[in-house]
Coordinates of N, CA and C in Angstrom, one line a residue:
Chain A
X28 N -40.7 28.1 30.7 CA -39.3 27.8 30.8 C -39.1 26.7 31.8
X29 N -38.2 25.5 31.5 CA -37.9 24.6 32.1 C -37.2 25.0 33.7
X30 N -36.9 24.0 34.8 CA -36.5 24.8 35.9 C -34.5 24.4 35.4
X31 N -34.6 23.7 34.6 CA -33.0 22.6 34.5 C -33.1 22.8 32.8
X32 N -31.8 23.6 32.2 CA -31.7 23.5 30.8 C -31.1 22.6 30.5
X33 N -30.7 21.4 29.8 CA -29.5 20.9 29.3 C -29.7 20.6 27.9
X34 N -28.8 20.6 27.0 CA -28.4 20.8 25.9 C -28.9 19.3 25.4
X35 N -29.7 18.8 24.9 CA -29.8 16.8 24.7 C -29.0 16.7 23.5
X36 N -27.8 17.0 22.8 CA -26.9 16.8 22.0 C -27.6 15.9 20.9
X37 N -26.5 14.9 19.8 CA -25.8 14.3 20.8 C -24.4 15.0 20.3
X38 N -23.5 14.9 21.3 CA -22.2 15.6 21.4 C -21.4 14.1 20.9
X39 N -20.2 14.2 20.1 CA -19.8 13.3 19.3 C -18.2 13.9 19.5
X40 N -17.1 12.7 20.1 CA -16.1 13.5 20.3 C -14.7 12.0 20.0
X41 N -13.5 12.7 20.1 CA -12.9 11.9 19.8 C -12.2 10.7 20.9
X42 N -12.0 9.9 21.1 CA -11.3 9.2 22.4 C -10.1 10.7 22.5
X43 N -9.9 10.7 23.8 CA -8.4 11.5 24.8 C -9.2 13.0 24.9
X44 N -10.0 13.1 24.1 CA -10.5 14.6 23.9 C -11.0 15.0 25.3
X45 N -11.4 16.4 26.0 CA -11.6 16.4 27.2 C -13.2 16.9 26.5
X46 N -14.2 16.6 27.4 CA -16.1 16.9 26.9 C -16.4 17.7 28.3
X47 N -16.6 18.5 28.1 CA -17.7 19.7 28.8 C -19.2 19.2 28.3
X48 N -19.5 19.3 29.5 CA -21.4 19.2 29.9 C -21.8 20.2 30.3
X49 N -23.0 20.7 30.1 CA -24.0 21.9 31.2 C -25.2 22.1 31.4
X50 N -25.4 23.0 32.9 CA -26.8 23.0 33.3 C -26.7 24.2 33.1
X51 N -28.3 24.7 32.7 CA -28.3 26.0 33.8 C -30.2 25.3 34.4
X52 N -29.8 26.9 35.4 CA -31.2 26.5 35.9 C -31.8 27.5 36.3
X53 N -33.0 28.0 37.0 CA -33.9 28.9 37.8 C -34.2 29.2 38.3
X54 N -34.3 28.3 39.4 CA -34.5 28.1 40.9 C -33.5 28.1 41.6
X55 N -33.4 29.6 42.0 CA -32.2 29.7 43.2 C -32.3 29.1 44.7
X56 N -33.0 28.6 45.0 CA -33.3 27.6 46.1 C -32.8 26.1 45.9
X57 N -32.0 26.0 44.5 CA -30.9 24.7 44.5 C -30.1 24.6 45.3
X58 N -29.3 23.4 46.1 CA -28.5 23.8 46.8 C -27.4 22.7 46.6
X59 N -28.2 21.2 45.5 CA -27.5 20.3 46.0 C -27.8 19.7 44.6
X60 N -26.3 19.2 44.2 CA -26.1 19.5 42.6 C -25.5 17.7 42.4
X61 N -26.2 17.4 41.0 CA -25.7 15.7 41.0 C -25.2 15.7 39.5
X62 N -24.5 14.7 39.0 CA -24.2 13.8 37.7 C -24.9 12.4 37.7
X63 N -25.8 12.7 37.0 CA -26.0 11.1 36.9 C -25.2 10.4 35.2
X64 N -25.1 9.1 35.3 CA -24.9 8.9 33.8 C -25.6 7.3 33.9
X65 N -26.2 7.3 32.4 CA -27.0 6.5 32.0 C -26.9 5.7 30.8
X66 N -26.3 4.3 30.4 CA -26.1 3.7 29.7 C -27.1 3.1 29.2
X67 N -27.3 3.0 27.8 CA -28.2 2.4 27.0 C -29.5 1.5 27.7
X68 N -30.3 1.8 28.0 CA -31.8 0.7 28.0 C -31.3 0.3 29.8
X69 N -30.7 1.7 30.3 CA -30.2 1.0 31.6 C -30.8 2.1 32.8
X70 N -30.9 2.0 33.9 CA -30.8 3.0 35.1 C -30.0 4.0 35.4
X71 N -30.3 5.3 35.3 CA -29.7 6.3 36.0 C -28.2 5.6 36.8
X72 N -26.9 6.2 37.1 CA -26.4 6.2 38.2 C -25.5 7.2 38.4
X73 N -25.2 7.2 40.2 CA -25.0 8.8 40.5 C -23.5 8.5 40.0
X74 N -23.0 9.6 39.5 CA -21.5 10.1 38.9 C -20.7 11.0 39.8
X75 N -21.4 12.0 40.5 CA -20.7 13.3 41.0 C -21.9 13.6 42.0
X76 N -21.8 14.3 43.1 CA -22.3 15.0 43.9 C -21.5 16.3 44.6
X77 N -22.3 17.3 44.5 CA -21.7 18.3 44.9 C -22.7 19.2 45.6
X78 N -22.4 20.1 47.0 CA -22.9 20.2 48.1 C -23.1 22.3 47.9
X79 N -21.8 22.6 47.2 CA -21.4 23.8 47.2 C -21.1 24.7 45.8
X80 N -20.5 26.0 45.8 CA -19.7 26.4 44.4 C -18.3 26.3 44.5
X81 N -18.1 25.5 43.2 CA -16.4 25.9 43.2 C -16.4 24.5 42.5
X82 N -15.3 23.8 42.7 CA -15.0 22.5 41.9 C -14.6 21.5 42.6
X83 N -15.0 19.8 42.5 CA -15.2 18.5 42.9 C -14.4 17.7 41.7
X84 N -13.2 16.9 42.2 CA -12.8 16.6 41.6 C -12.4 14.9 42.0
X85 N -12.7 13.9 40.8 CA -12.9 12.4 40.5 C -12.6 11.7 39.7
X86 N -11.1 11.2 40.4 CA -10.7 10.7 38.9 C -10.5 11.7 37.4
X87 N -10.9 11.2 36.4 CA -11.5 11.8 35.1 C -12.2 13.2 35.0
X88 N -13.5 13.1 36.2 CA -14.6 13.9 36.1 C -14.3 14.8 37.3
X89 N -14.6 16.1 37.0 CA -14.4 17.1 37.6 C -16.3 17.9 37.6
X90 N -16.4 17.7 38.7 CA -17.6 19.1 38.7 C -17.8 20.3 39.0
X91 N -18.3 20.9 38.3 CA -17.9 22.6 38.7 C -19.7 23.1 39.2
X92 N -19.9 24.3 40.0 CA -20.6 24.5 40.1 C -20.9 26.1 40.5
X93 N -21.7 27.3 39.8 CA -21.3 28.3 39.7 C -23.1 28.9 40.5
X94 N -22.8 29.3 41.7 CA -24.7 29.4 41.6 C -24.7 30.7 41.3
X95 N -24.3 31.6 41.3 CA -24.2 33.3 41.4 C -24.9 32.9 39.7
X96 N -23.9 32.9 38.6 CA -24.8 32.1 37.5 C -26.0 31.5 37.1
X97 N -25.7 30.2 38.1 CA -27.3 29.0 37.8 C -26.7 28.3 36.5
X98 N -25.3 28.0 37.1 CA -24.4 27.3 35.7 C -23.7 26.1 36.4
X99 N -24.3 24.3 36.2 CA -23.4 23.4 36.7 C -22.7 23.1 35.4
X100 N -21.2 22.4 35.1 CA -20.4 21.9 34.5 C -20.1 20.7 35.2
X101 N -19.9 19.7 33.9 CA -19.0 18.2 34.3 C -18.2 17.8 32.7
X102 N -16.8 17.9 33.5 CA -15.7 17.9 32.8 C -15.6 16.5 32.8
X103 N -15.4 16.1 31.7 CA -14.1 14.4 31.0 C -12.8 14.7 30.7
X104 N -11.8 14.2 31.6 CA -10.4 14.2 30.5 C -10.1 12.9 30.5
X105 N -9.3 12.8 29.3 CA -9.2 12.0 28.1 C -10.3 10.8 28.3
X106 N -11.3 11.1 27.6 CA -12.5 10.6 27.4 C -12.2 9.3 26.5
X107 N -13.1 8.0 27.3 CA -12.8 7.0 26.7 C -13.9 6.8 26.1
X108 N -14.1 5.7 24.9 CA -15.4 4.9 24.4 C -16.6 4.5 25.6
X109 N -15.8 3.9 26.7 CA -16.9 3.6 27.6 C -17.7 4.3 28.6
X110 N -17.1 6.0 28.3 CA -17.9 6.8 28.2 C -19.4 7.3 28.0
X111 N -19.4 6.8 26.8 CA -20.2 6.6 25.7 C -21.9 6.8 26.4
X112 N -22.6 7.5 26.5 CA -23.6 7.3 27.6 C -24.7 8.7 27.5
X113 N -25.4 8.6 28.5 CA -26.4 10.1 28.6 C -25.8 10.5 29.7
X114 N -25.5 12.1 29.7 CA -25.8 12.6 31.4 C -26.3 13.2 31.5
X115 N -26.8 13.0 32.2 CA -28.3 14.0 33.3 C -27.9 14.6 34.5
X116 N -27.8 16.1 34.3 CA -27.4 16.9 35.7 C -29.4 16.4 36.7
X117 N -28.9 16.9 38.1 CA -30.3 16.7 39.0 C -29.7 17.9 39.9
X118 N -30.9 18.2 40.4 CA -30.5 19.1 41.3 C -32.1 19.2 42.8
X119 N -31.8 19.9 43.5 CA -32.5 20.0 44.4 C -31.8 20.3 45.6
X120 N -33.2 21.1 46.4 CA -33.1 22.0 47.7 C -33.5 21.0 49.1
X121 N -33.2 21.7 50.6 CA -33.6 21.2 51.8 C -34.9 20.4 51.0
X122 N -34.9 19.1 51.3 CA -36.3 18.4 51.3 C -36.8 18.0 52.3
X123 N -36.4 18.3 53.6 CA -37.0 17.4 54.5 C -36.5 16.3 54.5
X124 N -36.9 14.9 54.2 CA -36.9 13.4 54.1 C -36.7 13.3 53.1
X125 N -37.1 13.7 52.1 CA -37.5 13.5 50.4 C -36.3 13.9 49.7
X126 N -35.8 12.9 49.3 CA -34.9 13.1 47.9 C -35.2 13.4 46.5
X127 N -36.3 14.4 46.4 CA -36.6 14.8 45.5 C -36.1 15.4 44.5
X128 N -35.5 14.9 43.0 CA -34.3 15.9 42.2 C -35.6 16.0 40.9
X129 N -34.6 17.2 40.5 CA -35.1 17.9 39.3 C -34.2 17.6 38.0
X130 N -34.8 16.9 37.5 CA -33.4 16.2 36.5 C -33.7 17.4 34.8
X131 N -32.4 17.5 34.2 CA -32.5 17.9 32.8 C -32.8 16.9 32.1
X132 N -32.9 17.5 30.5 CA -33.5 16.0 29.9 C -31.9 15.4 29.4
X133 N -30.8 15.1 29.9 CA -29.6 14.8 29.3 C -29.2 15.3 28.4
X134 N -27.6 14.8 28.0 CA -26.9 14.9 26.8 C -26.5 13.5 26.8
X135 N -26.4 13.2 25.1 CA -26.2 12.2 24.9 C -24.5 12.3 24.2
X136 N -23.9 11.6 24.8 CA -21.9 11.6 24.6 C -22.0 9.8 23.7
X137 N -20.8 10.7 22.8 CA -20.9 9.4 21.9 C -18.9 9.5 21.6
X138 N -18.2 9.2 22.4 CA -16.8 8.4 22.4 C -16.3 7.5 21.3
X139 N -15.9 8.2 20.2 CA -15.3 7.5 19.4 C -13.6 7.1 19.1
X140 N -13.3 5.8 18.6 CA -12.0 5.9 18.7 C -11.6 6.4 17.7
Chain B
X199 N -26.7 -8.6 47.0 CA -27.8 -7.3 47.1 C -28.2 -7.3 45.5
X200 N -29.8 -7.3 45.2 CA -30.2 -7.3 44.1 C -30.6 -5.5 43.8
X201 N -30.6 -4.9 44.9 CA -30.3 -3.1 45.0 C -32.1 -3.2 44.2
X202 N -32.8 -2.4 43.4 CA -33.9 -2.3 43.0 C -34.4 -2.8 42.2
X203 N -35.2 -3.5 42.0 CA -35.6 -4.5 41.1 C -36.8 -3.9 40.7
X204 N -37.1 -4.1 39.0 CA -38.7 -3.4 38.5 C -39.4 -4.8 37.6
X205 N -40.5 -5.1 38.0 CA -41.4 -6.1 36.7 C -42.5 -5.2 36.6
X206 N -43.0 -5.9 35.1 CA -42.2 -6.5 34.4 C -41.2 -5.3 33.6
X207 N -40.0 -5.7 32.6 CA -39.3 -4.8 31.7 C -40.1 -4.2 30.8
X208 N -40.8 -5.1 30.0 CA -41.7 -4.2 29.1 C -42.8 -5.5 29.2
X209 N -43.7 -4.4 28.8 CA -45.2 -4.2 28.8 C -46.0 -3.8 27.3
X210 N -46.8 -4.3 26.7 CA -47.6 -3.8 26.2 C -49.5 -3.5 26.4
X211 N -49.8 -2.6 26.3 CA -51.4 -2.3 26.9 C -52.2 -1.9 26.1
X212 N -53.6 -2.1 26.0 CA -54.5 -1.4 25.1 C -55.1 0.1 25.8
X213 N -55.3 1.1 25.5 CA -56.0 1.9 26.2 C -57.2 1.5 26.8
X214 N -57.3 2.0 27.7 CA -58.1 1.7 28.8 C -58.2 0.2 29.6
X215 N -57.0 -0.2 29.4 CA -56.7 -1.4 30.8 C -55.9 -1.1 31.9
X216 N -55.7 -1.5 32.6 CA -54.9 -1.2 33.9 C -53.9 -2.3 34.2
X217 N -52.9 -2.0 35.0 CA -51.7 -3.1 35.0 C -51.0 -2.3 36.2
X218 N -50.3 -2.9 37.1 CA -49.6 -2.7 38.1 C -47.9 -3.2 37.9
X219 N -47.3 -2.0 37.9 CA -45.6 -1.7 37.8 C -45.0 -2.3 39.0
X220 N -44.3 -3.4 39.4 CA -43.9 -3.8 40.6 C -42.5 -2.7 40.8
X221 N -42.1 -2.6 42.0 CA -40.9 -2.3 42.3 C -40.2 -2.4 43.8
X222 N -39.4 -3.6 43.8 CA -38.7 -4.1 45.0 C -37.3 -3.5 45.4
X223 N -37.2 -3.0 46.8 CA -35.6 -2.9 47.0 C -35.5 -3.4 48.3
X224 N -34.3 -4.1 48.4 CA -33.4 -4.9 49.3 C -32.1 -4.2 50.0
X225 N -32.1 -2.6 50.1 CA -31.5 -1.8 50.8 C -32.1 -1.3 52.0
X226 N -33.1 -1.6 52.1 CA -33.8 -1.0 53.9 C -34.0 0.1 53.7
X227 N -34.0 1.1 52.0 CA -34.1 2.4 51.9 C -35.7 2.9 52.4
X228 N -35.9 4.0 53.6 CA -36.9 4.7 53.7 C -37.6 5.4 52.6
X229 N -36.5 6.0 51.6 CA -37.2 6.8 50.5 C -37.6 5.8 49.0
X230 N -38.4 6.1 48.6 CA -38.8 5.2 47.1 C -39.4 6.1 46.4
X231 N -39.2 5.9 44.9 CA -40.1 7.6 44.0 C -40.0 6.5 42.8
X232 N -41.5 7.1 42.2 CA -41.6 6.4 40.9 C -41.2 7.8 39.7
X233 N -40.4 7.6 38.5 CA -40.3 8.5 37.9 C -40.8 8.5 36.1
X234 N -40.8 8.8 35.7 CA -40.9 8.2 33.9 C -40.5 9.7 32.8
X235 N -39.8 8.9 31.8 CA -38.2 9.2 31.1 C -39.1 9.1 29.6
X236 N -39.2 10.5 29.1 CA -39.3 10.5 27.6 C -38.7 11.3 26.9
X237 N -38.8 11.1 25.5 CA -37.9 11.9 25.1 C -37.8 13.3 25.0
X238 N -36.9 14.4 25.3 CA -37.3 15.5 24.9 C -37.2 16.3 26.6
X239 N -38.3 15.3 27.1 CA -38.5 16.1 29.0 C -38.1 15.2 30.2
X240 N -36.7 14.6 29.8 CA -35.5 13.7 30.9 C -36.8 13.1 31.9
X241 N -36.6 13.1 33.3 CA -36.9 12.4 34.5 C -38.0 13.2 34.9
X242 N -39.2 12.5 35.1 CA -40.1 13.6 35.8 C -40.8 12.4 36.6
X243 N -41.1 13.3 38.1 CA -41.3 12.6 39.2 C -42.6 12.3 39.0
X244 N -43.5 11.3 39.7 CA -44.4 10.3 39.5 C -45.1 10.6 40.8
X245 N -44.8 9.6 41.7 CA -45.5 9.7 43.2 C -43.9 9.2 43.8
X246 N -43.9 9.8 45.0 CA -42.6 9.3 46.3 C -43.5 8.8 47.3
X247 N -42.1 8.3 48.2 CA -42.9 7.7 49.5 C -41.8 8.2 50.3
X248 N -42.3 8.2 52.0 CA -41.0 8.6 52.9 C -40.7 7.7 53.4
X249 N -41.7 6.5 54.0 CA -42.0 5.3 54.3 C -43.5 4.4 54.3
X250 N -43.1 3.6 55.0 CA -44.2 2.6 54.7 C -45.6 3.4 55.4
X251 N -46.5 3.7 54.2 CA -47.7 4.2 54.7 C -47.6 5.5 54.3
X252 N -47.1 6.3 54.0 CA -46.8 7.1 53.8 C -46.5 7.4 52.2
X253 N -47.4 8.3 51.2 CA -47.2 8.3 50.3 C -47.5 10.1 49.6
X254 N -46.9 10.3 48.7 CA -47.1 11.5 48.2 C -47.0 12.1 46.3
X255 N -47.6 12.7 46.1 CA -47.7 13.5 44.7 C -46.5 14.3 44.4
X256 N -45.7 13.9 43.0 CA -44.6 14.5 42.5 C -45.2 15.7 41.8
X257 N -44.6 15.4 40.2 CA -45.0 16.6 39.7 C -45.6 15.9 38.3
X258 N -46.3 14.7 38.4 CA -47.3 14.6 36.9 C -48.2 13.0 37.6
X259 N -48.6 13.4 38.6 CA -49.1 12.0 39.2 C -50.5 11.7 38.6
X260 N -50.9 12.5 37.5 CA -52.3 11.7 37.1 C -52.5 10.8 36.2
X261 N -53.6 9.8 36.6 CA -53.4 8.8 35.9 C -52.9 7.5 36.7
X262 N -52.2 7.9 37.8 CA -51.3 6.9 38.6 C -51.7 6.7 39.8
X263 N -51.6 5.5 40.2 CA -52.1 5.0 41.8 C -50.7 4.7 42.5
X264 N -50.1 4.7 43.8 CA -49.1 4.2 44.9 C -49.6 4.0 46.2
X265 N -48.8 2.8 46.4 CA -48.8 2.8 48.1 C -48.0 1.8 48.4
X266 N -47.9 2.5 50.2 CA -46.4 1.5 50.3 C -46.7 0.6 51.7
X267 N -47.2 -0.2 51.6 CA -47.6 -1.3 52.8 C -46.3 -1.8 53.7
X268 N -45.1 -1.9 52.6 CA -44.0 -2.6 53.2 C -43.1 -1.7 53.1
X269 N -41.6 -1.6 53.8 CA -40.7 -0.8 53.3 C -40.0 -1.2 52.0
X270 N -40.0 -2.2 51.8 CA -39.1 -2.5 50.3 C -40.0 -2.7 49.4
X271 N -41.5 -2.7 48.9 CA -42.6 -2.5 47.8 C -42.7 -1.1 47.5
X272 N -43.3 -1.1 46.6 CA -43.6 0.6 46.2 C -43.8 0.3 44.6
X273 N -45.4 -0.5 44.7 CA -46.0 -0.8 43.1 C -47.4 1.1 42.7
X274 N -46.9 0.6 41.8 CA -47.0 1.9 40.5 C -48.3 1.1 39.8
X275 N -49.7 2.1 39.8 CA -50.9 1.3 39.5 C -51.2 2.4 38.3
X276 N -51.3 2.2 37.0 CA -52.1 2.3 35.7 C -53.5 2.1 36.2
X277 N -54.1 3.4 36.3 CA -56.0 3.0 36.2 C -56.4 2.4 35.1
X278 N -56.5 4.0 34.4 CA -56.7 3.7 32.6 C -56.2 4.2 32.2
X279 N -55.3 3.3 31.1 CA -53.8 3.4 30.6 C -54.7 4.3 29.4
X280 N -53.7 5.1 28.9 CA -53.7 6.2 28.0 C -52.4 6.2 26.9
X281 N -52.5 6.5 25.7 CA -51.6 6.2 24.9 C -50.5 7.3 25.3
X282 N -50.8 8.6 26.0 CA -49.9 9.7 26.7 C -49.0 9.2 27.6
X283 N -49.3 7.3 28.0 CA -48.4 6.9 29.1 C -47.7 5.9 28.8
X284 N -47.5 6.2 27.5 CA -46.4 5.4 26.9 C -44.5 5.7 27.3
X285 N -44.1 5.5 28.1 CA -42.5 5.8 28.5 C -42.0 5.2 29.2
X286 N -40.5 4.6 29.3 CA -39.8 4.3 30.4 C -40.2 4.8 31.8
X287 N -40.9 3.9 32.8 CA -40.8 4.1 33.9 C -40.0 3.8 34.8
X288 N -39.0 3.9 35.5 CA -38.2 4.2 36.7 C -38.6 4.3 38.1
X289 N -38.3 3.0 38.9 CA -37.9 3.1 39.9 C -37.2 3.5 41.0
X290 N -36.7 4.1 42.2 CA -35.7 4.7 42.4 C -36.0 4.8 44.1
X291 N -35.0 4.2 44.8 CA -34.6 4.4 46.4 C -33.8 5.1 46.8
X292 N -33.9 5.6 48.3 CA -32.5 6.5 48.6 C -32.6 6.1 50.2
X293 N -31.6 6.4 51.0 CA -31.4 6.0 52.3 C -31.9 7.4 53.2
X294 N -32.5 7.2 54.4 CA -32.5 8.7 55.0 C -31.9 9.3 54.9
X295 N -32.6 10.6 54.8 CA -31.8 12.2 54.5 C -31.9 12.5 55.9
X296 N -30.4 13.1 56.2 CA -30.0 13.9 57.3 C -29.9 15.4 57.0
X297 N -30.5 15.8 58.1 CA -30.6 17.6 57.7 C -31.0 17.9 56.6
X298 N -32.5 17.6 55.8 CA -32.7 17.9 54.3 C -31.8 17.8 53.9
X299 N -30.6 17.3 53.3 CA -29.9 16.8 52.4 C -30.0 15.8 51.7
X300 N -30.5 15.9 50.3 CA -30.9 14.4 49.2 C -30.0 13.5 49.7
X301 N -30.5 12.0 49.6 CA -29.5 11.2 49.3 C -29.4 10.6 48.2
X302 N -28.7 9.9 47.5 CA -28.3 9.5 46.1 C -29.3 8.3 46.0
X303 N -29.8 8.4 44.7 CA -31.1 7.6 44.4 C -30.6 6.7 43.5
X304 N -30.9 5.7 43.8 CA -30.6 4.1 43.4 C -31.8 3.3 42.3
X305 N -31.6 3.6 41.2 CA -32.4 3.3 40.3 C -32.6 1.7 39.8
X306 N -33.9 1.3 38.8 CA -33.9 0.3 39.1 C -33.7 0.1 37.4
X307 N -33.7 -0.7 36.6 CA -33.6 -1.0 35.1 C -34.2 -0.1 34.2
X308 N -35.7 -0.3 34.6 CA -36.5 0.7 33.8 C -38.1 -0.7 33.6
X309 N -38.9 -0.3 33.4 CA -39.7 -0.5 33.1 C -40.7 -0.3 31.4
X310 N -40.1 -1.0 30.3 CA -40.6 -0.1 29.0 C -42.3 0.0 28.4
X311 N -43.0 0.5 28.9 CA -44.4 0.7 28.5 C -44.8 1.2 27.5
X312 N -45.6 0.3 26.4 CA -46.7 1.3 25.3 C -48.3 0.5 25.4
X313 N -48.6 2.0 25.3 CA -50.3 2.0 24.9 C -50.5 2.1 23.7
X314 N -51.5 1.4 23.2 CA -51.7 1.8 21.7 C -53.3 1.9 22.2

């Protein structure tokens, strides 16, 4: 079993529609929870960071994060085309120095008008 | 700020040559980690660094050479390439972590490699 589930879609939605993402995971020694999103033939970049449980809220994107579960969510409202992209939850514990994350294999969101 | 830079973008290799992955950053970042992206099993870590001289094993480092002489280098060495090491490689910096707490990793284009 993987330590990070995510669902690799692709999830196909309408422009304004609101898109739910999710993690789960297994290692209760997570403590420190990310969004990345990734555009075609491009680099990871960070979206969301979250430190705790309960909900982070940005603009559009909302992150929720449930550890009693091992359940992260990342909310879109009204979702645009330039959305359009992969997200990859990451996660990881105390590293010392090391920024070490544990990435899911994405979901891929596809924003249509 | 050109933030992380990777040569070359794509690559092609015969099995059993070797080739070295460059990767430059221009943030003064202490931390650097090479990762590679296929399909199916997202981001999996390569080799990291904490700093210069300083180098360490992720979680699929065979096959792969690192070392970090400078703070902004951090090249990714192919011994003998293998058609299993055909994938997007990824570059990726972050600034010191305070109190074990990650910092946000600053990715670089990608790097597209096949073996045949």
């Amino acid at each position: 079993q993987k330590e990070v589930e995510q669902d690799p879609g692709p999830l196909s939605v309408p422009e304004g529609a609101i898109v739910s993402l999710n993690c789960t995971y297994s290692n209760s020694a997570f403590q420190y929870f990310m969004w990345y999103r990734q555009y075609s033939r491009k680099g990871p970049e960070l979206l969301m960071y979250t430190y705790s449980s309960g909900n982070k809220e940005d603009g559009r994107f909302t992150a929720q994060v449930d550890k009693s579960s091992k359940y992260i969510s990342l909310f879109i409202r009204d979702s645009q085309p330039s959305d359009s992209a992969t997200y990859l939850c990451a996660m990881s514990w105390d590293t010392g120095t090391a920024s070490k994350l544990t990435f899911g294999t994405g979901t891929r969101l596809q924003v249509t008008l | 700020n050109a933030g992380v830079t990777q040569t070359p973008k794509f690559q092609v290799l015969k099995t059993g040559q070797s080739m070295t992955l460059q990767c430059a950053q221009d943030m003064n970042h202490e931390y650097m980690s090479w990762y590679r992206q296929d399909p199916g099993m997202g981001l999996r870590l390569i080799h990291y660094s904490v700093g210069a001289g300083i180098t360490d094993q992720g979680e699929v480092p065979n096959g792969y050479n690192v070392s970090r002489s400078t703070t902004e280098d951090f090249p990714l060495r192919l011994l003998s390439a293998a058609p299993s090491q055909t994938s997007v490689y990824f570059c990726a910096s972050s600034y010191v972590v305070l109190d074990g707490v990650p910092g946000e990793l600053f990715f670089g284009e990608g790097s597209r490699l096949t073996v045949l």
